Short mmCIF file of C-alpha atoms in Angstrom, two decimals:
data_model
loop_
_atom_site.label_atom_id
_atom_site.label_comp_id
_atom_site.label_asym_id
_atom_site.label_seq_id
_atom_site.Cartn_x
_atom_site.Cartn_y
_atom_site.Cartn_z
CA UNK A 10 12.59 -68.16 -39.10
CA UNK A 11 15.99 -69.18 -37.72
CA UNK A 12 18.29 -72.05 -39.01
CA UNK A 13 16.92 -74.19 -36.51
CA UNK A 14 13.66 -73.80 -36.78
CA UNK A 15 13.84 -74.19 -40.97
CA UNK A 16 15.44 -77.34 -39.83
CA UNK A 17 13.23 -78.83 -38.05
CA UNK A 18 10.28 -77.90 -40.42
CA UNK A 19 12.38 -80.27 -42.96
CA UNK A 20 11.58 -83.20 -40.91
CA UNK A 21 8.59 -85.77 -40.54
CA UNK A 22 6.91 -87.67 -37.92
CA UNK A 23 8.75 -89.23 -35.33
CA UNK A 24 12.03 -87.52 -36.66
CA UNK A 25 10.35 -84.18 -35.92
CA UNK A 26 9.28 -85.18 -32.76
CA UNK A 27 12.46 -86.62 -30.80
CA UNK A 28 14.34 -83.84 -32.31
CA UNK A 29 12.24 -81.14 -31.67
CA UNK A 30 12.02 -82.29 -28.03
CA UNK A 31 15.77 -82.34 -27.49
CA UNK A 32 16.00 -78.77 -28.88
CA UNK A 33 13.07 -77.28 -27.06
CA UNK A 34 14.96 -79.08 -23.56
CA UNK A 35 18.05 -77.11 -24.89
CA UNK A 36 16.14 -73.70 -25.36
CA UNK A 37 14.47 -74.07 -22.25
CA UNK A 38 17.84 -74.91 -20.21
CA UNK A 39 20.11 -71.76 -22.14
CA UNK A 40 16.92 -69.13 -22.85
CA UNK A 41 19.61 -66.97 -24.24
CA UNK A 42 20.63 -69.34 -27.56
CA UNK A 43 20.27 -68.14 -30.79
CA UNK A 44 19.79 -70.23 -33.78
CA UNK A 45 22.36 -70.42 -36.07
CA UNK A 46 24.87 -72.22 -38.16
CA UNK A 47 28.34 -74.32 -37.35
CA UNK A 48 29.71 -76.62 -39.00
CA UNK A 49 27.09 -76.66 -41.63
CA UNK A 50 24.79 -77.62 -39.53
CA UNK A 51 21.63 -75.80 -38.01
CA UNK A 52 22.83 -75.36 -34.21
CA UNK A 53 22.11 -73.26 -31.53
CA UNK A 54 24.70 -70.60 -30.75
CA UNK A 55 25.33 -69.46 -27.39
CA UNK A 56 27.52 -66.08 -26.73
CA UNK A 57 28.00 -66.29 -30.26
CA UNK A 58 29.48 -69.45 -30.19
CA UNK A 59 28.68 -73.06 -31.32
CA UNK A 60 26.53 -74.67 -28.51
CA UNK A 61 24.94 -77.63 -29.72
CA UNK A 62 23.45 -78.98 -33.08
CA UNK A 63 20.63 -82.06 -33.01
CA UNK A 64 20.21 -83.54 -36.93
CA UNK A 65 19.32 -86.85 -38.29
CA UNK A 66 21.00 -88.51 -41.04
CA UNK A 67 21.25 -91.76 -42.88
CA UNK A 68 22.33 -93.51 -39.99
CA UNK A 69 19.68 -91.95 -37.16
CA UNK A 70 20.17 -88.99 -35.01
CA UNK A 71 22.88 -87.11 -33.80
CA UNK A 72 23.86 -84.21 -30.99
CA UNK A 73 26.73 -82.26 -31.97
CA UNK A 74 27.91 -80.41 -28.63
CA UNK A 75 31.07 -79.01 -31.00
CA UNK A 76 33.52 -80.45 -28.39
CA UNK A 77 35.17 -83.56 -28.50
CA UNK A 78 35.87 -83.40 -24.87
CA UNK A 79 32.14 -82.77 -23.78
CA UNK A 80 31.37 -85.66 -26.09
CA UNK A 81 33.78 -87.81 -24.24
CA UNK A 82 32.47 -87.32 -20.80
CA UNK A 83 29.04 -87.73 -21.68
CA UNK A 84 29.27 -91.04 -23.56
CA UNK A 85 31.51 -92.45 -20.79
CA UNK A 86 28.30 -92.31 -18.58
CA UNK A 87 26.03 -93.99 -21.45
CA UNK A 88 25.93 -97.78 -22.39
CA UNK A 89 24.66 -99.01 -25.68
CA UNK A 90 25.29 -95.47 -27.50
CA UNK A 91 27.89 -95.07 -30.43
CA UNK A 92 29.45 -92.11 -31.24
CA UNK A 93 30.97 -90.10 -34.72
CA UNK A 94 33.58 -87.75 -34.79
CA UNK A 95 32.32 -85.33 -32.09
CA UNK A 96 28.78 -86.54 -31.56
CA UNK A 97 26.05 -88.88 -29.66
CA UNK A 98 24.38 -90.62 -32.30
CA UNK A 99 20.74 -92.10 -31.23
CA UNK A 100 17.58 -93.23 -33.05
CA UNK A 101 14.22 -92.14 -32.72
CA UNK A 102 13.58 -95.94 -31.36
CA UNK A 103 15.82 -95.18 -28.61
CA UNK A 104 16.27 -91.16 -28.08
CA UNK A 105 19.07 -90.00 -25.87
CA UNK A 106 17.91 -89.86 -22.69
CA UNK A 107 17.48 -86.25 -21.39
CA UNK A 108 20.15 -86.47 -18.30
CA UNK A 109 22.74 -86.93 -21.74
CA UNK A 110 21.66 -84.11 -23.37
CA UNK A 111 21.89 -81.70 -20.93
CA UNK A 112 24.98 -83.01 -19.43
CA UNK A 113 26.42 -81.55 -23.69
CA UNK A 114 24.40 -78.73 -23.13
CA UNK A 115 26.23 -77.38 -19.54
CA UNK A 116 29.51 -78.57 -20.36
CA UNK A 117 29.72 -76.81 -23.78
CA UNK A 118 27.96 -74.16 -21.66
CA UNK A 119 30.64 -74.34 -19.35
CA UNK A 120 33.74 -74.42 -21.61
CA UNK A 121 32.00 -71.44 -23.75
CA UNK A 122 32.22 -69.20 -20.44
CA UNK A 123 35.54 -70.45 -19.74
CA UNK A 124 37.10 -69.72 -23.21
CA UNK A 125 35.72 -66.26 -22.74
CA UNK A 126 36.75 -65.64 -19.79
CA UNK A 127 33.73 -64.74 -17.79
CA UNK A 128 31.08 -66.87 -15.68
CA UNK A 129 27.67 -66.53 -17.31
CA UNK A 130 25.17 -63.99 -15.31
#
């Protein structure tokens, strides 16, 4: 089992659920991720970089694209969510709506290819 999926398995009920659907969205939009660690935190990797970590705490949820620029843009187009230091934060009551998440998942996408130099193919 991968970090993310030992993760996961560490949470209950609706917890499970609204995280585990926001990571299977991200494995289904970047087949080629690979579970990992950043940060500390379970994440998915992507060309061997961070791409995006999803983990609750004591405070709700939050999705760690591992760019404060990314985080930025995307909370600029949400109303009524708060942010940390480089995150989304969200509760199970009121998830992150999917056009969010993958709007962190291309542009850290995006700036991985970027920083290395070639488009993804």
């Amino acid at each position: 089992m991968g970090e993310v999926t030992e993760y996961l398995a560490t949470l209950d009920g609706a917890e499970r659920e609204v995280v585990g659907r926001l990571l299977d969205r991200v494995r289904a939009a970047v087949p080629e991720v690979e579970e990992g660690r950043s940060y500390g935190l379970a994440a998915y990797r992507y060309r061997g970089r961070p791409l995006i970590a999803v983990v609750t705490g004591s405070r709700g949820c939050t999705a760690y694209p591992f760019s404060a620029d990314v985080t930025a843009a995307v909370l600029a187009t949400l109303e009524g969510f708060d942010a940390t230091k480089g995150g989304i934060r969200f509760t199970v009551g009121r998830p992150l709506p999917d056009g969010a998440l993958d709007a962190l998942v291309q542009g850290r996408r995006t700036e991985i290819d970027a920083a290395l130099g070639r488009a993804r193919g």
